[in-house]
XYZ file of C-alpha atoms in Angstrom:
558
model
C 0.872 -33.123 -33.407
C 1.417 -31.664 -30.229
C -0.532 -34.536 -27.610
C -2.480 -32.270 -25.553
C -1.777 -32.814 -21.701
C -5.065 -34.517 -19.986
C -2.865 -33.079 -16.686
C -1.470 -29.133 -16.804
C 1.042 -28.231 -13.655
C 1.126 -24.250 -13.283
C 3.319 -22.610 -10.978
C 1.746 -19.549 -9.209
C 4.997 -17.520 -8.760
C 3.513 -15.038 -6.500
C 6.592 -12.402 -5.518
C 8.447 -9.254 -4.640
C 9.937 -7.259 -7.571
C 11.464 -3.212 -6.692
C 10.761 -1.455 -9.368
C 14.009 -0.360 -11.924
C 15.528 -3.469 -11.203
C 15.233 -5.381 -13.942
C 18.305 -8.178 -13.664
C 17.313 -8.224 -9.150
C 13.500 -8.984 -10.800
C 14.795 -10.868 -13.876
C 17.066 -13.506 -10.792
C 14.000 -13.258 -8.830
C 11.507 -14.533 -11.909
C 15.522 -17.360 -12.406
C 15.030 -18.779 -9.228
C 11.408 -19.754 -9.277
C 10.895 -20.370 -12.566
C 13.732 -23.572 -11.028
C 11.734 -23.583 -7.512
C 9.074 -24.957 -9.967
C 10.876 -27.160 -11.794
C 11.413 -28.909 -8.919
C 7.714 -29.331 -8.067
C 6.768 -30.297 -11.466
C 5.423 -27.601 -13.224
C 4.434 -27.437 -16.280
C 4.156 -23.525 -16.636
C 4.886 -20.602 -14.299
C 3.178 -17.694 -13.992
C 4.739 -14.471 -13.077
C 3.253 -11.093 -12.740
C 1.954 -8.383 -13.934
C 4.828 -5.815 -16.638
C 6.876 -8.385 -13.407
C 10.225 -7.104 -15.073
C 9.708 -3.688 -14.731
C 8.517 -4.153 -12.328
C 4.615 -2.696 -10.716
C 3.429 -0.132 -11.704
C 6.609 2.080 -13.846
C 4.808 5.046 -13.616
C 6.986 7.182 -16.705
C 9.985 4.812 -16.404
C 8.975 3.019 -19.169
C 8.616 6.902 -21.936
C 12.486 6.414 -21.018
C 13.318 3.583 -25.048
C 17.030 2.417 -22.002
C 14.199 1.044 -19.790
C 12.270 0.162 -21.831
C 14.903 -1.782 -24.428
C 16.377 -3.127 -21.475
C 13.092 -5.313 -19.840
C 12.702 -6.483 -23.783
C 16.426 -7.617 -23.277
C 15.517 -9.552 -19.614
C 12.357 -10.876 -21.494
C 14.576 -12.606 -23.605
C 17.563 -13.622 -21.949
C 14.823 -15.202 -19.721
C 12.571 -16.914 -22.883
C 16.322 -17.943 -23.734
C 16.071 -19.847 -20.224
C 14.082 -22.738 -21.277
C 15.206 -24.204 -23.362
C 16.335 -26.947 -20.676
C 13.142 -28.131 -20.783
C 11.748 -26.902 -18.034
C 8.899 -25.026 -17.489
C 6.626 -22.349 -19.883
C 7.370 -19.309 -18.372
C 4.387 -15.862 -18.709
C 6.175 -12.842 -17.665
C 5.230 -9.505 -17.851
C 7.259 -7.212 -19.500
C 6.636 -3.574 -21.167
C 6.840 -4.076 -24.899
C 7.519 -0.890 -27.547
C 5.675 -2.810 -30.376
C 4.817 -0.761 -34.011
C 0.908 -0.848 -32.563
C 3.008 1.787 -29.103
C 4.351 1.652 -26.673
C 1.912 -2.018 -24.848
C 1.038 -3.210 -21.078
C 2.192 -6.572 -22.283
C 3.330 -10.515 -20.826
C 5.677 -13.015 -23.662
C 4.956 -16.415 -23.123
C 8.300 -18.541 -23.462
C 8.628 -22.423 -23.955
C 11.764 -24.245 -25.924
C 14.077 -21.428 -25.504
C 11.654 -19.297 -27.366
C 9.649 -16.602 -27.074
C 6.192 -18.416 -28.692
C 3.625 -15.676 -28.221
C 2.457 -12.239 -26.994
C 0.008 -9.988 -25.593
C -0.984 -6.874 -24.721
C -3.588 -5.415 -22.059
C -6.688 -3.820 -23.296
C -8.346 -1.872 -21.189
C -6.151 0.294 -19.552
C -6.806 1.494 -16.450
C -6.820 5.358 -15.229
C -8.533 5.889 -12.006
C -7.213 5.863 -8.634
C -3.906 5.166 -8.762
C -3.412 4.066 -11.867
C -2.926 6.050 -15.212
C -1.470 4.064 -17.454
C -2.715 5.675 -20.164
C -0.159 8.116 -19.597
C 2.667 5.562 -20.602
C 0.543 2.862 -21.981
C -1.143 2.460 -24.943
C -3.783 -0.039 -25.459
C -3.282 -3.817 -27.664
C -4.466 -3.336 -30.830
C -6.943 -5.777 -30.231
C -8.236 -9.174 -28.955
C -6.124 -12.292 -29.448
C -7.154 -15.463 -29.243
C -5.717 -18.189 -26.778
C -1.495 -19.842 -26.760
C -1.220 -23.458 -27.603
C 0.982 -24.860 -24.905
C 2.005 -27.922 -25.109
C -1.673 -29.091 -27.253
C -3.632 -26.933 -24.386
C -5.531 -23.532 -25.050
C -5.228 -20.472 -22.579
C -6.353 -16.963 -23.015
C -3.532 -14.103 -20.905
C -5.986 -11.907 -20.233
C -4.023 -9.833 -18.945
C -5.601 -7.233 -15.137
C -7.622 -5.051 -16.272
C -8.708 -6.811 -19.073
C -10.923 -8.782 -16.540
C -12.693 -6.764 -14.205
C -14.308 -4.509 -17.216
C -17.320 -4.620 -19.727
C -16.017 -5.378 -22.462
C -16.293 -8.287 -22.896
C -12.459 -10.182 -23.791
C -13.198 -12.815 -21.413
C -16.109 -14.302 -23.489
C -13.904 -13.102 -26.665
C -11.510 -16.392 -25.067
C -13.829 -19.231 -24.614
C -15.286 -18.569 -27.815
C -11.576 -18.380 -29.558
C -11.444 -22.356 -27.532
C -8.983 -21.014 -25.175
C -9.767 -24.345 -22.186
C -7.872 -21.838 -19.458
C -7.464 -18.296 -18.592
C -4.346 -17.411 -17.003
C -4.496 -13.989 -15.616
C -0.958 -11.419 -14.160
C -2.579 -9.226 -11.829
C -0.928 -6.412 -10.607
C -3.665 -5.268 -7.980
C -2.851 -2.942 -5.100
C -3.666 -3.516 -1.580
C -7.402 -1.756 0.308
C -9.697 -2.644 3.198
C -11.502 -5.965 2.185
C -9.772 -6.335 -1.033
C -9.410 -9.664 -1.948
C -14.085 -10.226 -1.609
C -13.705 -7.760 -4.470
C -11.253 -9.501 -7.112
C -12.747 -12.706 -5.694
C -16.163 -10.698 -7.251
C -14.724 -10.423 -10.487
C -13.235 -13.209 -11.455
C -16.495 -15.491 -10.239
C -19.146 -12.838 -12.259
C -16.120 -13.582 -15.797
C -16.376 -16.692 -14.453
C -20.286 -16.713 -15.380
C -19.999 -14.636 -19.226
C -16.968 -17.151 -19.876
C -17.287 -20.742 -18.674
C -14.595 -21.108 -17.998
C -11.724 -21.336 -15.108
C -9.229 -18.634 -14.142
C -6.135 -18.108 -11.978
C -5.951 -14.897 -11.032
C -2.515 -14.531 -9.625
C -1.403 -11.382 -7.724
C 1.986 -9.160 -7.075
C 3.074 -9.082 -4.230
C 5.530 -6.226 -1.990
C 5.440 -2.559 -1.516
C 5.848 0.232 -4.163
C 5.755 3.828 -2.619
C 2.052 4.359 -0.588
C 1.222 1.142 -3.006
C 0.705 -2.245 -0.892
C 1.130 -5.432 -3.090
C -1.294 -8.140 -0.949
C -0.807 -11.182 -2.957
C -3.292 -13.306 -2.269
C -3.669 -15.154 -5.430
C -5.965 -17.310 -6.235
C -8.646 -19.374 -8.070
C -12.317 -20.342 -9.556
C -13.587 -22.797 -11.422
C -15.935 -23.282 -13.793
C -18.457 -23.851 -11.277
C -18.362 -20.793 -9.767
C -15.785 -22.627 -6.043
C -12.996 -21.665 -5.169
C -10.226 -24.225 -5.777
C -7.202 -22.663 -4.347
C -6.388 -19.592 -2.534
C -2.299 -18.715 -1.443
C -1.432 -16.850 1.572
C -1.769 -13.122 1.725
C 1.157 -10.219 2.626
C 4.096 -13.793 1.684
C 6.227 -14.536 -1.121
C 5.046 -18.650 -2.493
C 5.566 -20.455 -5.775
C 3.058 -22.313 -5.318
C 2.514 -25.664 -8.343
C -1.500 -26.205 -8.781
C -2.747 -29.895 -10.282
C -5.462 -29.500 -12.763
C -7.321 -32.563 -14.250
C -9.003 -32.608 -17.658
C -12.332 -33.715 -18.054
C -15.663 -33.737 -19.666
C -16.300 -30.591 -18.799
C -13.425 -29.169 -19.006
C -10.146 -28.319 -17.222
C -10.268 -28.607 -12.879
C -7.879 -27.987 -9.960
C -7.361 -30.854 -8.212
C -4.615 -29.632 -5.363
C -3.659 -26.172 -4.326
C -2.964 -24.504 -1.008
C -5.961 -23.033 1.026
C -4.573 -20.718 3.373
C -6.081 -18.792 5.827
C -6.614 -15.144 4.586
C -6.369 -12.596 7.402
C -8.995 -10.701 9.589
C -8.898 -6.716 8.820
C -6.595 -5.622 11.530
C -4.914 -8.154 11.035
C -4.617 -7.698 6.570
C -4.200 -3.707 7.727
C -0.976 -4.126 10.026
C 0.627 -6.317 8.690
C 0.082 -3.858 5.899
C 1.362 -1.423 7.249
C 4.520 -3.001 8.272
C 4.381 -4.531 4.656
C 4.787 -1.016 3.023
C 7.716 -0.058 5.842
C 9.358 -2.055 5.647
C 9.558 -2.243 1.372
C 10.172 1.128 1.497
C 12.969 1.307 3.448
C 14.867 -1.316 2.601
C 13.659 -0.844 -1.140
C 15.361 2.727 -1.373
C 18.500 1.918 0.507
C 17.441 3.074 4.333
C 19.632 0.845 7.352
C 17.803 2.591 9.083
C 15.295 4.185 10.398
C 14.592 7.242 13.801
C 10.856 8.670 14.811
C 10.338 10.240 17.802
C 7.939 8.829 20.416
C 6.358 10.870 22.371
C 4.502 8.655 24.748
C 0.983 8.959 22.472
C -0.242 6.129 20.491
C 0.561 7.049 16.915
C 3.903 7.035 17.575
C 3.853 4.165 19.727
C 2.349 1.759 16.574
C 4.626 3.444 14.554
C 7.319 2.154 17.137
C 6.298 -1.044 16.746
C 5.952 -1.488 13.556
C 9.304 0.192 12.581
C 10.257 -3.262 15.101
C 8.162 -5.557 13.018
C 9.582 -4.698 10.101
C 13.103 -4.230 10.554
C 14.619 -5.562 13.894
C 15.250 -3.729 17.221
C 18.253 -2.671 16.106
C 17.107 -1.391 13.486
C 14.668 1.597 15.303
C 16.091 4.736 16.991
C 12.954 6.034 19.074
C 14.365 9.883 20.362
C 11.919 11.314 23.867
C 11.570 14.820 23.113
C 10.922 16.626 26.468
C 9.362 21.291 27.511
C 8.162 21.940 30.072
C 4.506 20.843 28.559
C 5.705 16.834 28.303
C 3.372 15.272 31.439
C 5.526 12.369 33.680
C 3.093 9.761 32.907
C 4.241 10.438 28.205
C 8.084 10.477 30.378
C 6.956 7.406 31.359
C 4.570 5.420 29.050
C 7.546 6.674 26.086
C 10.479 4.689 28.083
C 8.077 1.584 28.944
C 7.338 1.581 24.688
C 10.744 0.923 23.671
C 12.178 -0.685 26.575
C 8.747 -3.701 25.886
C 10.149 -3.315 21.159
C 13.733 -3.225 22.917
C 14.370 -0.034 20.601
C 17.232 2.177 21.156
C 16.009 5.235 23.495
C 17.141 8.493 23.501
C 15.876 11.178 24.882
C 16.943 15.054 23.930
C 15.410 17.685 25.654
C 14.211 20.731 23.372
C 14.021 23.751 25.818
C 17.514 25.148 25.160
C 16.707 25.551 21.589
C 13.400 26.368 21.969
C 13.154 29.215 24.917
C 16.527 30.309 21.608
C 14.281 31.029 19.421
C 10.926 33.086 20.840
C 14.389 34.555 22.326
C 14.931 35.686 19.468
C 11.715 36.879 18.437
C 10.679 37.839 20.378
C 11.105 41.710 19.478
C 9.289 40.964 15.648
C 6.161 39.103 18.346
C 6.262 41.749 20.527
C 2.578 42.801 21.228
C 0.887 39.583 19.671
C -0.516 37.466 21.919
C 0.581 33.390 22.914
C -0.365 30.809 20.844
C -0.294 28.423 18.392
C 2.909 29.768 16.416
C 4.988 29.271 19.587
C 2.937 26.311 19.908
C 4.369 25.071 16.453
C 8.113 26.254 17.426
C 7.842 23.519 20.014
C 7.641 20.668 16.182
C 9.497 22.681 14.330
C 12.003 22.496 17.191
C 11.549 18.173 18.186
C 11.339 18.238 13.337
C 14.628 19.513 13.054
C 16.312 17.226 15.763
C 15.295 14.293 14.427
C 16.578 15.439 10.488
C 19.534 16.404 11.836
C 20.616 13.274 13.094
C 18.674 11.831 9.701
C 21.437 13.327 8.211
C 24.057 12.333 10.278
C 24.235 9.270 11.318
C 21.347 8.054 7.440
C 18.725 7.704 9.991
C 15.277 8.052 7.775
C 12.869 9.725 9.414
C 9.397 8.139 10.136
C 6.689 10.648 10.009
C 4.095 10.050 12.522
C 0.778 11.423 11.827
C -2.942 9.593 11.822
C -4.865 10.409 8.933
C -7.478 12.083 10.685
C -4.313 14.814 11.562
C -3.794 15.213 7.843
C -7.697 15.463 7.161
C -8.281 18.077 8.986
C -4.700 19.543 8.618
C -3.592 19.076 13.151
C 0.125 18.746 11.514
C 3.137 20.729 11.411
C 4.445 22.003 8.809
C 8.763 20.991 8.857
C 7.260 20.380 12.530
C 6.402 16.183 12.916
C 5.021 15.942 9.571
C 8.656 16.045 9.039
C 9.891 12.978 7.455
C 10.591 10.282 4.533
C 7.044 7.596 4.883
C 4.476 7.827 7.414
C 3.698 3.564 8.079
C 0.044 5.072 9.486
C -0.742 7.977 6.770
C -4.817 6.019 5.559
C -5.844 4.816 9.706
C -8.604 6.840 10.954
C -7.199 7.740 14.754
C -10.171 5.229 15.806
C -8.057 2.403 13.648
C -4.661 3.361 15.646
C -6.635 2.858 18.423
C -7.897 -0.492 17.433
C -4.263 -1.705 15.446
C -2.549 -1.318 18.812
C -5.277 -3.418 20.414
C -4.254 -6.423 18.258
C -0.649 -6.314 18.458
C -0.659 -6.289 22.195
C -2.592 -9.749 21.820
C -1.107 -11.178 18.350
C 2.440 -11.199 17.202
C 1.865 -11.144 12.811
C 3.325 -13.679 10.754
C 7.008 -12.378 9.862
C 6.417 -9.589 12.285
C 10.855 -9.026 13.842
C 9.013 -7.729 16.583
C 7.972 -8.929 20.707
C 5.117 -10.984 21.846
C 3.905 -9.206 24.610
C 2.119 -5.782 25.333
C 4.428 -4.182 22.941
C 1.800 -0.492 23.502
C 1.682 -0.072 26.760
C -1.826 0.720 27.982
C -1.865 3.421 30.084
C -0.828 5.133 25.905
C -4.259 3.733 25.123
C -6.176 4.710 27.514
C -5.613 8.131 28.499
C -6.754 11.379 26.372
C -4.783 11.240 23.337
C -3.085 15.519 23.307
C -0.115 17.150 21.029
C 1.686 18.767 24.551
C 1.973 22.017 23.214
C 0.534 23.454 26.230
C -0.775 23.363 29.667
C -3.400 20.177 29.742
C -4.046 20.260 26.980
C -5.645 17.375 24.467
C -6.491 17.487 21.068
C -10.917 16.740 21.927
C -9.759 20.660 23.280
C -11.138 21.559 19.900
C -11.966 19.031 18.021
C -15.301 16.868 17.764
C -14.293 13.446 19.389
C -12.586 10.864 17.383
C -15.504 8.490 16.745
C -17.827 11.487 15.915
C -14.418 12.812 14.254
C -12.801 9.380 12.304
C -17.363 9.105 11.055
C -17.168 12.795 9.217
C -13.937 12.266 7.561
C -15.056 9.504 6.331
C -18.410 10.196 4.714
C -16.610 13.297 3.796
C -12.979 11.916 2.397
C -14.288 7.594 1.540
C -17.883 8.542 0.256
C -18.193 12.019 -1.160
C -21.152 12.739 1.166
C -23.115 16.058 0.912
C -22.975 18.385 4.491
C -26.866 17.607 4.052
C -26.506 13.668 4.373
C -23.856 13.127 6.456
C -26.337 15.256 9.689
C -29.148 12.766 8.094
C -27.003 10.192 10.263
C -27.230 11.791 13.839
C -24.950 14.488 13.465
C -24.554 18.495 13.950
C -24.609 20.564 11.686
C -21.757 23.059 12.924
C -18.981 20.912 12.551
C -20.042 18.790 9.472
C -19.312 22.373 7.633
C -16.712 23.560 10.261
C -14.322 19.922 9.360
C -15.672 19.971 6.047
C -13.816 23.528 5.164
C -10.757 22.285 7.074
C -10.507 19.556 5.201
C -10.626 21.724 2.508
C -7.869 24.295 3.123
C -5.455 21.459 4.832
C -4.854 20.544 1.397
C -1.264 22.510 0.954
C -0.344 20.720 4.086
C -1.228 17.205 2.547
C 0.714 18.079 -0.677
C 4.393 18.245 0.864
C 3.054 15.245 3.589
C 5.554 12.213 2.731
C 4.314 8.885 1.387
C 2.666 6.551 3.372
C 0.628 2.992 3.027
C -2.813 3.358 1.208
C -4.792 1.424 3.535
C -8.666 3.116 2.217
C -9.831 2.778 -1.067
C -9.033 6.618 -1.069
C -5.858 7.883 0.511
C -4.424 11.410 0.158
C -1.734 11.720 -3.144
C -3.115 8.515 -5.641
C -6.613 8.698 -5.143
C -7.983 11.714 -4.292
C -6.306 14.907 -5.386
C -8.211 17.440 -5.273
C -6.329 21.735 -6.187
C -5.721 23.607 -3.070
C -6.671 26.535 -4.486
C -10.666 26.281 -3.697
C -13.374 28.117 -2.946
C -16.085 25.039 -2.395
C -17.585 25.348 0.431
C -21.707 22.433 -0.227
C -23.474 25.229 1.877
C -26.334 24.192 0.053
């Protein structure tokens, strides 16, 4: 008969896998297990679908992918014959009941249990019902060295389907939960409340292990934690950082309690948003094999914060900033761009666009005869700049960082095949006023893991001056848009909260302004469909979370 453990040392592996890199993910898992073994762990808890990377999306439909994941799982299980820690690790498994989002529990050189996710999320950024089948039934706890461990998987604890309560009724003593929970602002508080609710219902302590790293638009921020049976925070791991932390749990008459574990400080709002953008850019560039990046540095706030993010994420030597002046580019912008590049220490080139723009205008003279000069001519400037950046990208293999904020993308104040050119946008989900807030924060702080310098990296004049695209004489953004504090509030009401026009007007906004912004939001959908991916920061980003039709005549005129 197996002797019951009175002390259980559980390692939480909060790591950064890469979707599709099965051998690389297995190597990370092995390294983490070796680290946990050195720390005296009994078992290592990894995150959801770790061997595949999360979310694998339609890769799950490829038989060769599933076969490679299962082989990696079997190989990892065989490692546990060394007498070291057992492992709980996520992987897709194809079984008679379907293809499941699963975990294997391995110990003593073999797989001692499999568990399948029951509640498949199908909202927002999640689309698991497309590729997975739900587990056929709730499976009981796993007996690991005399301890009965329940293993619900991510969404199994988010809904009200009674999985945790059922596990408790079937004898589970503690719940270990692998998760792939993406970041959005204040998401940690939401996770804590979800777990507390389940702990209240089932009466068991719960360990919540969360993935780390960027995967396309999604950012996984780690911040793994546990809530004890007494509903208090038992331990809290760091946010946005790799970690293999071993926690010590003691058996008592009242159940398992955590006697040792980390208690990391969670960043405040600005730091968390900045680090999410930084991590997203770093992982997108590195995981896709780009050696360096290039961006247009205009002297404006958006390109300045993107330059700071690029240097922080990748290092000054991997960023090339290019100023592309035309006749409307002010002396202030030339100075501000140069000062920004100098403060960041990155390469800075000046490539005037007078000749290419004038060449386009000359070529089109006959076709445009008799028409007034306007937005078309302004967009030619933006498209000349976009072409130059793409040429640099093609020649040197640099990824173009595009720099439009969410306010501009919402109302279509961006030029297709111009300033929208690029491979990735780190501020795509930040409204303009949030860009200002993060710029001020960065000038006073250097985030952990940043490769950039301390001090003022975004010149004060860039933050203080009126924003302008500088596509015509004395142009400012507020010539055709309401002030950004007003615009951003209207957009948050429309996009994040799906509020009606009457409700937005009731907040004190002018009705004509609200209806105009709503119209601009709808007619810009075709542009957003062609935009580069970018970091998700809010609850409802453009892309995965908000899927409006391009052809759409609805307007709220009730």
